[in-house]
Short mmCIF file of C-alpha atoms and ligand atoms in Angstrom, two decimals:
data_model
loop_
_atom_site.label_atom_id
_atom_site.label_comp_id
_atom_site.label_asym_id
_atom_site.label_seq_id
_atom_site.Cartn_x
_atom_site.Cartn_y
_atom_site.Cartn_z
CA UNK A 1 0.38 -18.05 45.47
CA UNK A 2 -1.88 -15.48 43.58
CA UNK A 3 -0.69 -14.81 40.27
CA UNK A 4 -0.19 -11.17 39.37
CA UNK A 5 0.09 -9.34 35.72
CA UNK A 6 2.70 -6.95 35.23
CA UNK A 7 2.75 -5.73 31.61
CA UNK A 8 1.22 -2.58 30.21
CA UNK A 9 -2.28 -2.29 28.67
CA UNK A 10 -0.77 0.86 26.99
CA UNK A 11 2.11 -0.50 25.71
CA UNK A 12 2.57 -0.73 22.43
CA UNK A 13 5.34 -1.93 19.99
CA UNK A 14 8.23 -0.15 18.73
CA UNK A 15 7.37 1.44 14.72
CA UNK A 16 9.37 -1.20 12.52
CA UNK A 17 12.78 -0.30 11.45
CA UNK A 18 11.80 0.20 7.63
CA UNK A 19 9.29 2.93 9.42
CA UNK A 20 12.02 4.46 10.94
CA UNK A 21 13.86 4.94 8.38
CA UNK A 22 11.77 6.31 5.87
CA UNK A 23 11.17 9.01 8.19
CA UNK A 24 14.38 10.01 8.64
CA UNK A 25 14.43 10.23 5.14
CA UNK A 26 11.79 12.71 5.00
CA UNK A 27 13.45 14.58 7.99
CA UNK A 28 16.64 14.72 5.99
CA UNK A 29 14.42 15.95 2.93
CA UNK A 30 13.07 18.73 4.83
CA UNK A 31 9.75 18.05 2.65
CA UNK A 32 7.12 17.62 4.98
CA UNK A 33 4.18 19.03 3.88
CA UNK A 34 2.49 16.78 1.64
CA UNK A 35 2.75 18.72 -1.30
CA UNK A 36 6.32 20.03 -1.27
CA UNK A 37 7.80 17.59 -3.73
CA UNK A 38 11.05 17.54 -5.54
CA UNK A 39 10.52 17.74 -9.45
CA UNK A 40 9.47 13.84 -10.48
CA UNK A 41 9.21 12.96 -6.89
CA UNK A 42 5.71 11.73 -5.08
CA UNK A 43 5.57 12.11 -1.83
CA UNK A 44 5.43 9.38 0.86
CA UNK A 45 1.23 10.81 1.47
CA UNK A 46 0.21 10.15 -1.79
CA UNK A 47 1.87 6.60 -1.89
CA UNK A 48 -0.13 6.01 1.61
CA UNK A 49 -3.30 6.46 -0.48
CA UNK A 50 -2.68 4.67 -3.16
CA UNK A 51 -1.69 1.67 -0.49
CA UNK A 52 -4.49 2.23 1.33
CA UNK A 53 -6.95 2.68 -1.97
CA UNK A 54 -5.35 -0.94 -2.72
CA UNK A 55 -5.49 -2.30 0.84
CA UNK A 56 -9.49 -1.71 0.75
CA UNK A 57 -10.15 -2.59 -2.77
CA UNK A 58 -11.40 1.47 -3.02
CA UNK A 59 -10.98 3.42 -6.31
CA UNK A 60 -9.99 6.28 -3.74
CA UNK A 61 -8.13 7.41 -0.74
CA UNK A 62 -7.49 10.50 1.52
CA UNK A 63 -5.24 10.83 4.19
CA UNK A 64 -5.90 12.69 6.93
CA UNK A 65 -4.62 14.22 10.00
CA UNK A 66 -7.07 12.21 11.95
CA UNK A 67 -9.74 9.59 12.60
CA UNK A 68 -12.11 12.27 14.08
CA UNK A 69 -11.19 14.25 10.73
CA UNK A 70 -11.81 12.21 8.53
CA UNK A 71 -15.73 11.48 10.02
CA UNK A 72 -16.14 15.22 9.99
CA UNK A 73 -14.72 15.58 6.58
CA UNK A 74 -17.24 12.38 5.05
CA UNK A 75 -20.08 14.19 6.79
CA UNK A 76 -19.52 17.40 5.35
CA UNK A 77 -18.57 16.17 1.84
CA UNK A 78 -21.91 13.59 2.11
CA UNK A 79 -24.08 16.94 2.82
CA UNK A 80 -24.58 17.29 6.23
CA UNK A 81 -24.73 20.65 8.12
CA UNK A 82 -25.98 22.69 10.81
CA UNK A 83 -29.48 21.76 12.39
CA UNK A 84 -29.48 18.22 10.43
CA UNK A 85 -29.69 15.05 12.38
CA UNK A 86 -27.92 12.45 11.61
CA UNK A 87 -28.36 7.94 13.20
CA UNK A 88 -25.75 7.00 15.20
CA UNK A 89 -24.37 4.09 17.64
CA UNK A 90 -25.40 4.96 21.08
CA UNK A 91 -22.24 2.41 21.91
CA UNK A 92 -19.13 3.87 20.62
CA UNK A 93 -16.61 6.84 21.51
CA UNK A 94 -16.48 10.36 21.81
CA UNK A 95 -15.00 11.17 18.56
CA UNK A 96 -18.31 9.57 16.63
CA UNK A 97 -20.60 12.04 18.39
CA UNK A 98 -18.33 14.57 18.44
CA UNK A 99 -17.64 14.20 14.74
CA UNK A 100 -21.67 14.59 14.26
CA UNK A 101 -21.63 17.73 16.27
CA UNK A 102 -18.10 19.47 14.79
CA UNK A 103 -20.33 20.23 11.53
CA UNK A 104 -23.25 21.37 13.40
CA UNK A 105 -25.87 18.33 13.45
CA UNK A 106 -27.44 16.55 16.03
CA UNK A 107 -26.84 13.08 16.48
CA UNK A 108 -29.74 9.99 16.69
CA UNK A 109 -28.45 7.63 19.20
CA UNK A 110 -29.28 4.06 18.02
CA UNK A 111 -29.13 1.05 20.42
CA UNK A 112 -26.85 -1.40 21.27
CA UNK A 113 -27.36 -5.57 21.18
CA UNK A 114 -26.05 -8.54 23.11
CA UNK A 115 -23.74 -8.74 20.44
CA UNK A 116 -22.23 -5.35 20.73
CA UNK A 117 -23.30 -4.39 17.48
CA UNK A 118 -25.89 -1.32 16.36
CA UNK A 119 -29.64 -2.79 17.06
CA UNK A 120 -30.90 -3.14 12.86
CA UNK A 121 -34.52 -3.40 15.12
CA UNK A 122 -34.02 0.15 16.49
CA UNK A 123 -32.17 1.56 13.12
CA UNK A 124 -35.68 0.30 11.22
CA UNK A 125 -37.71 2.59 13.72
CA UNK A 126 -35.60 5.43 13.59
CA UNK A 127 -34.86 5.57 9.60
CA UNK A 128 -37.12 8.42 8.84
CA UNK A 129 -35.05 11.21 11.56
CA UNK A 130 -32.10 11.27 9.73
CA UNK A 131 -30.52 10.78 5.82
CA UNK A 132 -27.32 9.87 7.27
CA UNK A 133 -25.75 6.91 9.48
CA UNK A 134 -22.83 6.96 11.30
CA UNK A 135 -21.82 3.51 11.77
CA UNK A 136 -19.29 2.78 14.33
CA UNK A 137 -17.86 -0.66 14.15
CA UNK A 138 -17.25 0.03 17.94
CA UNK A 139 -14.65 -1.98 19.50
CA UNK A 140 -14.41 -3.81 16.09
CA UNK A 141 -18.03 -5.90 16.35
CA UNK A 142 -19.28 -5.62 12.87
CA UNK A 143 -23.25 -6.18 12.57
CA UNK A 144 -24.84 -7.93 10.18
CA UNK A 145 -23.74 -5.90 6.75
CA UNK A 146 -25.99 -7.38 4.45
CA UNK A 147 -29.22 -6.22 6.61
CA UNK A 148 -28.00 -3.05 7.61
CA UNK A 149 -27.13 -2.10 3.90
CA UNK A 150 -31.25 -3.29 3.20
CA UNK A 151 -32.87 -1.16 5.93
CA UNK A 152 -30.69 1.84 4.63
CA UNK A 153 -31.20 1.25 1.05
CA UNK A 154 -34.92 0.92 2.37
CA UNK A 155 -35.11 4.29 4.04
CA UNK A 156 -32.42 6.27 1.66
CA UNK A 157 -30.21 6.47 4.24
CA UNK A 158 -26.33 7.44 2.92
CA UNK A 159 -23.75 5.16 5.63
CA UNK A 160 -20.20 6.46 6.74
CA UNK A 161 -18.33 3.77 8.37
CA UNK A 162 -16.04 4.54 11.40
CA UNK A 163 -13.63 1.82 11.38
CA UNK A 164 -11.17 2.83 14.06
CA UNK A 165 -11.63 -0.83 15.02
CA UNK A 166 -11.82 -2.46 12.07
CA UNK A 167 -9.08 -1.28 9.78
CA UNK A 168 -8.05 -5.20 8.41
CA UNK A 169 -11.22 -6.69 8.93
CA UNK A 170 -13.83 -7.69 6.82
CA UNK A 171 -18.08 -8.76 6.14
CA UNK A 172 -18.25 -11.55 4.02
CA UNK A 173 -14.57 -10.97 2.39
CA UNK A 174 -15.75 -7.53 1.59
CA UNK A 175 -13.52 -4.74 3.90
CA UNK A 176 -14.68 -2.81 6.62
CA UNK A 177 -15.45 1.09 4.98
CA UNK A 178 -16.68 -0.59 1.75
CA UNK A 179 -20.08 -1.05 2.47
CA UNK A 180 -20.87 2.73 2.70
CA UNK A 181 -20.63 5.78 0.57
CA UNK A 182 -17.41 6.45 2.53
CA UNK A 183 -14.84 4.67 5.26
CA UNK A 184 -13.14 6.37 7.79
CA UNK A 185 -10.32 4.95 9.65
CA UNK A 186 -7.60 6.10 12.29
CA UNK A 187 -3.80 5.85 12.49
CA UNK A 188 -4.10 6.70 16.39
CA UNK A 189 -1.31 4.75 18.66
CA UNK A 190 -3.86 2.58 19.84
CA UNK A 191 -5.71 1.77 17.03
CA UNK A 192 -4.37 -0.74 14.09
CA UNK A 193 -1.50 1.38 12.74
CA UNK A 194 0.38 3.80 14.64
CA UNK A 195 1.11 7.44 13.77
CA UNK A 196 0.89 8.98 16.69
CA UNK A 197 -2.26 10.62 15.10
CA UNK A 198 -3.83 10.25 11.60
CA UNK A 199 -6.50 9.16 9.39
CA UNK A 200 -7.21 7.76 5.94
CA UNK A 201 -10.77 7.78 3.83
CA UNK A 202 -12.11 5.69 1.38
CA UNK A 203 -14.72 5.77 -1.23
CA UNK A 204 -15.54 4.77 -4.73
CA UNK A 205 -17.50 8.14 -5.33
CA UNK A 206 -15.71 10.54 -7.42
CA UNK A 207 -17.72 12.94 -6.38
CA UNK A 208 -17.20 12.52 -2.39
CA UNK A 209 -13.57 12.15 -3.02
CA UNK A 210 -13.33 15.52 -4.45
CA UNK A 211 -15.26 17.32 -2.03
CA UNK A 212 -12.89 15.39 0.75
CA UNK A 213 -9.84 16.39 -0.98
CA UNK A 214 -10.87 20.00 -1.45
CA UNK A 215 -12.59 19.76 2.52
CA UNK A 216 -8.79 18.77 3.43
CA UNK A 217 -6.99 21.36 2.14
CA UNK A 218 -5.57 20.77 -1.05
CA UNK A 219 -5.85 23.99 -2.34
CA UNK A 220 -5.95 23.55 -6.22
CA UNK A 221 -3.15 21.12 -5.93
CA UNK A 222 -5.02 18.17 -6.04
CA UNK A 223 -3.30 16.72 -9.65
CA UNK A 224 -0.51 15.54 -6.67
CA UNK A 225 -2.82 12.91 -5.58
CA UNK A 226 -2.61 9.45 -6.99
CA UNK A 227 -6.14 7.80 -5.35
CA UNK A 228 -8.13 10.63 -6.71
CA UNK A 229 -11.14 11.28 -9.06
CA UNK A 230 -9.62 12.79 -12.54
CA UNK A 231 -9.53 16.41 -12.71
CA UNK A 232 -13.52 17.09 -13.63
CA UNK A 233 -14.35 15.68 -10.56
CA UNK A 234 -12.60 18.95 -9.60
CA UNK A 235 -13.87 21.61 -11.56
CA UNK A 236 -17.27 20.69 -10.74
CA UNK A 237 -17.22 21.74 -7.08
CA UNK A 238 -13.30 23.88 -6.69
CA UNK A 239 -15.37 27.30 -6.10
CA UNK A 240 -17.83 26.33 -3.90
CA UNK A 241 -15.78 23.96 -1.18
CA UNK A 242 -14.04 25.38 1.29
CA UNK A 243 -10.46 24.84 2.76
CA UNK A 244 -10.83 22.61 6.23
CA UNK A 245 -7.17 22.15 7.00
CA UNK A 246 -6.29 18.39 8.40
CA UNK A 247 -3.86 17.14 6.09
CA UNK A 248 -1.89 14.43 6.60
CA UNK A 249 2.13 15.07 6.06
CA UNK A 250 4.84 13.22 4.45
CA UNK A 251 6.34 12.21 8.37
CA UNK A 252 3.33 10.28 8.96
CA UNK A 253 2.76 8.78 5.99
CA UNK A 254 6.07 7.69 5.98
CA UNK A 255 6.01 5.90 9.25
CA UNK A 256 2.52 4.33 7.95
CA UNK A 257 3.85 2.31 5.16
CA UNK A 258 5.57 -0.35 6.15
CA UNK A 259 2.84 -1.02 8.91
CA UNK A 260 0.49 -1.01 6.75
CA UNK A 261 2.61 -3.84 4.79
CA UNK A 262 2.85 -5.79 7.73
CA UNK A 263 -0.86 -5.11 9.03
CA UNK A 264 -1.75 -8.88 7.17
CA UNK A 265 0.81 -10.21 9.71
CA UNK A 266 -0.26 -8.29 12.85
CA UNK A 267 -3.80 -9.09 12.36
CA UNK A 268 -3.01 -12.91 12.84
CA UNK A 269 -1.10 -12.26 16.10
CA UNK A 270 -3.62 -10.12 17.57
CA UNK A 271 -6.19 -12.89 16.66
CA UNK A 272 -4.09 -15.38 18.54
CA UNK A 273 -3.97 -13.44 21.76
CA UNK A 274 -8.14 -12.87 21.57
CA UNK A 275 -8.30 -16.60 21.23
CA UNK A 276 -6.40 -16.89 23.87
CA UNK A 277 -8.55 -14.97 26.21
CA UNK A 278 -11.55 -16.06 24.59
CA UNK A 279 -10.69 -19.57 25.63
CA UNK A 280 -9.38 -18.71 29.22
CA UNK A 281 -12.71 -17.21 29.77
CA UNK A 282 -15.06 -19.54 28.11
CA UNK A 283 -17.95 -20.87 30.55
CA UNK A 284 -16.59 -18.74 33.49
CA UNK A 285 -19.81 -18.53 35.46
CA UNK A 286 -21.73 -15.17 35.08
CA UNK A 287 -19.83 -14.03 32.50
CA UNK A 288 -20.97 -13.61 28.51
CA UNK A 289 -18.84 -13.89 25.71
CA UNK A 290 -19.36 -11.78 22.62
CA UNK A 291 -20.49 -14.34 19.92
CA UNK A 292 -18.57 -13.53 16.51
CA UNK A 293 -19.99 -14.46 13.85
CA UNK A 294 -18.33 -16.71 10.80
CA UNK A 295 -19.30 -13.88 8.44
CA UNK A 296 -17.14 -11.53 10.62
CA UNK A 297 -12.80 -11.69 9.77
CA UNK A 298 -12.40 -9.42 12.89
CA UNK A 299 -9.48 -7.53 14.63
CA UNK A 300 -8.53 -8.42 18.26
CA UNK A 301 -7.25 -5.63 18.74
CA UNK A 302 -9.06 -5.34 22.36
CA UNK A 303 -11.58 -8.00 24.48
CA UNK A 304 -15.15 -7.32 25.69
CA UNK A 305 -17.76 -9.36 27.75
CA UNK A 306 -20.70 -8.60 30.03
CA UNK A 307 -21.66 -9.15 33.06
CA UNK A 308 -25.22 -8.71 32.91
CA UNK A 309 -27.99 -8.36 35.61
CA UNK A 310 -24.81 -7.72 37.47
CA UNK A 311 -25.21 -4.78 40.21
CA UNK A 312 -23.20 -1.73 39.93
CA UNK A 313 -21.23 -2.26 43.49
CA UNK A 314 -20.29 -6.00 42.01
CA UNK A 315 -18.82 -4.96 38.72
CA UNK A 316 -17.05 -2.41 40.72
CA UNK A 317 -15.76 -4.96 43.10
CA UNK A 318 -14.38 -7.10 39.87
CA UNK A 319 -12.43 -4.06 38.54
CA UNK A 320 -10.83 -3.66 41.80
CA UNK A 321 -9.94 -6.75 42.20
CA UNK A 322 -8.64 -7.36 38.88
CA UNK A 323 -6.53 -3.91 39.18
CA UNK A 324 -4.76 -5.27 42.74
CA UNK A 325 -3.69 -8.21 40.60
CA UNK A 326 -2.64 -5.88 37.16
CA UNK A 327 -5.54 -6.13 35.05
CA UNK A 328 -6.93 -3.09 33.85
CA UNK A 329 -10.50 -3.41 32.79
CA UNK A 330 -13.03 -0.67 31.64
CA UNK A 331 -16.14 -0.24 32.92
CA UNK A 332 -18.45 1.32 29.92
CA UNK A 333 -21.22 1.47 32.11
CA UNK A 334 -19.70 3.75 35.04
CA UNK A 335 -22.48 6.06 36.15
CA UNK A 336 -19.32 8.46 35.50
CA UNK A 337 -17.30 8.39 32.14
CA UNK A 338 -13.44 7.61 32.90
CA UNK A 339 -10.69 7.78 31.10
CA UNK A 340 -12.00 6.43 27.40
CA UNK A 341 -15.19 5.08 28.62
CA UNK A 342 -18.08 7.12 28.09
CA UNK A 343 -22.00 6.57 27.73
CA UNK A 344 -24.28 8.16 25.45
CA UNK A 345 -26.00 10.08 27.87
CA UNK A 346 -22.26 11.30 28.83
CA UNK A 347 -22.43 13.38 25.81
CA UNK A 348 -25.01 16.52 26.99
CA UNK A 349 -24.75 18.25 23.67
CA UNK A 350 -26.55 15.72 22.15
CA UNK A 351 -30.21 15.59 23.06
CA UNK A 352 -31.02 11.70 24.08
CA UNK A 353 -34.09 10.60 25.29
CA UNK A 354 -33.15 6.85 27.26
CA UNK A 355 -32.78 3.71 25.70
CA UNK A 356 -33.35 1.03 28.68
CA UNK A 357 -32.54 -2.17 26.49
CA UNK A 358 -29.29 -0.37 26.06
CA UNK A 359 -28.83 0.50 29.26
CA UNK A 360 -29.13 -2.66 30.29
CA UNK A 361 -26.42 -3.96 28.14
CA UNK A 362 -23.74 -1.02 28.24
CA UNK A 363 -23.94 -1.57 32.19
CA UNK A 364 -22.40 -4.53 31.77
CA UNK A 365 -19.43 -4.14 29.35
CA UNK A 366 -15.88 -4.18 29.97
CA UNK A 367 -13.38 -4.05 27.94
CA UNK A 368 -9.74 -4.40 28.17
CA UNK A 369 -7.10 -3.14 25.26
CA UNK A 370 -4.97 -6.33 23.81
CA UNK A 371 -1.54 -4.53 22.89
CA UNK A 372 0.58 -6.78 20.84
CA UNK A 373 3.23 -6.60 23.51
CA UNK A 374 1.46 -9.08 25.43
CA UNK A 375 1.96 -12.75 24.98
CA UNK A 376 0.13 -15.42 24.52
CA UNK A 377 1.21 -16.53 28.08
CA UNK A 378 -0.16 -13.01 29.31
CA UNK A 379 -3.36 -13.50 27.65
CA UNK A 380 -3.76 -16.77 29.40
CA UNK A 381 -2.53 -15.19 32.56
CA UNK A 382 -4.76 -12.31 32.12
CA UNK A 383 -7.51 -14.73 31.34
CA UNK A 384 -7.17 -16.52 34.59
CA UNK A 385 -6.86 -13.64 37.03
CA UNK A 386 -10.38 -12.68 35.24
CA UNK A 387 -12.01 -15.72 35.35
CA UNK A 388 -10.71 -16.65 39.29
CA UNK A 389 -12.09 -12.51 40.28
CA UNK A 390 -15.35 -12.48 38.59
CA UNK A 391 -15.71 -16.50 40.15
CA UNK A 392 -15.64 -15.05 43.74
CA UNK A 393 -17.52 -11.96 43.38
CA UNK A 394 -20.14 -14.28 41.35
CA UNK A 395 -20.45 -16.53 44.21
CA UNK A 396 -21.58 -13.50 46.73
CA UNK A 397 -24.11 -12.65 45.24
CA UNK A 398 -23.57 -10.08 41.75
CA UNK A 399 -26.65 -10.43 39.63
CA UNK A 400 -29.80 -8.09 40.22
CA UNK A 401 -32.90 -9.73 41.23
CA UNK A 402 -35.44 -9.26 38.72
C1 PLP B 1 -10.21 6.39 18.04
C2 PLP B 1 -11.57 6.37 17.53
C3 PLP B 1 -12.02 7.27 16.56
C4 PLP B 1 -11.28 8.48 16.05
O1 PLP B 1 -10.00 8.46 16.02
P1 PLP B 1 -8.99 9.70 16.26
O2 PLP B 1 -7.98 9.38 15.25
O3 PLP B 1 -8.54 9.57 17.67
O4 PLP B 1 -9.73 10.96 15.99
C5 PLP B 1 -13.27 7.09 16.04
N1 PLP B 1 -14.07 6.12 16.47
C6 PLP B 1 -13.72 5.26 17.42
C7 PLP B 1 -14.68 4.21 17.83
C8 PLP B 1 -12.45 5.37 17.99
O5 PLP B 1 -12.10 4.51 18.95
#
């Protein structure tokens, strides 16, 4: 009998009770906005941040109204405006690039390795184009911190971390977004923690944080935050930053909360279920694992591996077959972007001369989201449907002669 998966890739689980009722709380309150507050009270937003600020081990915290926001907002409040370049993963997702181009600048694309990490080789021979790196901790990989943080120091480069992926995880015990001048995370359904949309911000600059929290819209209302520079910070740049609505409000923060609480908790299942495709897959002819490294405390949050040297028509074949049997896999390499999927040449705004190591490697990704409504028995499932599809198609024939 061939097995089949029925669950949902898109699927995600119900917001936790506590959730749910802190937001009725604010509903009942009528106090949405994140800085309509009863006399004495502080606001479920600013209680986010200060979470958050804790969370990270950062002195300060914005919340945003999203992921792509908060990017936009660290570029602008780091400097960067129209006509300036700045480095940035040629792997990743729209929102990265478009982030780059929201505030005018031109992004750098930098290549991708085996690893699925930003190539430090490539980043060394493209420090002197830009001032300013992008990093996107795409699909929660994290690169090797330490030399990353050298060949920027090196160059002068300022970092903004994107970690979509990698809110929870960690380089060497120190948390994703902490490396950089700023982190930049999203509370999108499918990432980490779920607010239908949002985004938080980290830094330990007082400086940065000010400019954020004035980019955000805080009009001169900013004594109502709680992870915030003291009020100089403020009346060194109030007249000359202007008002880029994307708050976050009270109705998301609320529902944020207790997920962030639990996040600890959720990390360790999602870890589970990786392993448990990790191990399903292991030595499954033609097909590479992404090594993670011990220095890594990662986020399973979703499951990548190549199938290099593979043709185009053979991958193709593997995500049919693999969707007949209810496994939905993404093809990042699909000469046309679908659905999340996109390449860096995908994105025509941006002027990008072609990377062929890259190439190479983003034909051969796929990827597959790891909701935590699967089970460990799906994973294994999942795992098997894989490994039995990509065995067949590997025996015709798939790789590219050389
Ligand atoms: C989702 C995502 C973002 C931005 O998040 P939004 O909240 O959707 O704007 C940024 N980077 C990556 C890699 C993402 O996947």
């Amino acid at each position: 009998m061939t097995e089949r998966f029925t669950g949902s890739f898109t699927q995600q689980e119900p917001i936790p009770e506590a959730g749910i009722a802190a937001a009725l709380a604010v509903l009942q309150s009528g106090r949405l906005h994140r800085y309509n507050l009863a006399p004495g009270e502080i606001g479920e937003t600013a209680l986010l941040e200060e979470e958050f600020a804790a969370f990270t081990g950062a002195r300060y915290c914005l919340a945003v109204a999203s992921g792509g926001y908060a990017m936009a907002t660290a570029l602008r409040a780091v400097g960067v405006g129209p006509g300036d370049r700045v480095l940035s993963n040629a792997f990743t997702l729209a929102p990265v690039p478009g982030a780059i181009a929201s505030v005018g600048a031109q992004p750098v694309f930098v290549g991708v390795t085996e690893d699925l990490t930003i190539d430090l080789r490539d980043l060394a021979a493209k420090a002197d184009e830009a001032d300013v790196l992008l990093l996107s901790h795409m699909r929660g990989h994290i690169c090797d911190m330490d030399r990353l943080m050298e060949v920027c120091g090196d160059a002068g480069i300022r970092v903004i971390e994107d970690c979509a992926h990698t809110m929870g995880a960690s380089w060497r015990g120190v948390a994703s977004g902490r490396h950089g001048a700023i982190g930049c995370y999203s509370c999108q359904t499918y990432k980490h923690v779920n607010s239908g949309e949002g985004g938080l911000l980290v830094t330990d600059d007082a400086d940065l944080a000010a400019r954020a929290i004035m980019l955000s819209g805080s009009y001169m209302l900013y004594d109502r935050h709680r992870a915030a520079p003291p009020p100089e910070a403020f009346e060194r740049i109030k007249y000359h930053t202007p008002n880029i609505s994307g708050r976050m409000d009270n109705l998301r923060a609320a529902i944020l909360r207790p997920q962030l609480a639990d996040l600890a908790k959720q990390v360790d299942r999602w870890n589970a279920r990786y392993r448990a495709l990790e191990d399903g897959l292991r030595g499954t002819p033609g097909l590479t694992l992404i090594p993670r490294p011990d220095a890594e405390s990662f986020v399973g949050s979703s499951f990548q591996f190549l199938l290099l040297d593979w043709t185009g028509d053979s991958v193709t074949e593997v995500l049919d077959r693999c969707e007949r049997r209810g496994v939905e896999l993404k093809w990042f390499g699909a000469p046309e972007p679908l659905a999340f999927t996109s390449r860096y040449d995908s994105w025509r705004y941006a002027d990008a001369p072609a990377m062929p190591e890259s190439d190479r490697i983003l034909a051969g990704i796929l990827d597959m989201r790891v909701p935590l409504t699967f089970s460990l028995q799906d994973c294994a499932l999942i795992a098997r449907i894989i490994r039995a599809e990509v065995g067949t198609v590997y025996q015709a024939g798939a790789v590219r002669s050389a």
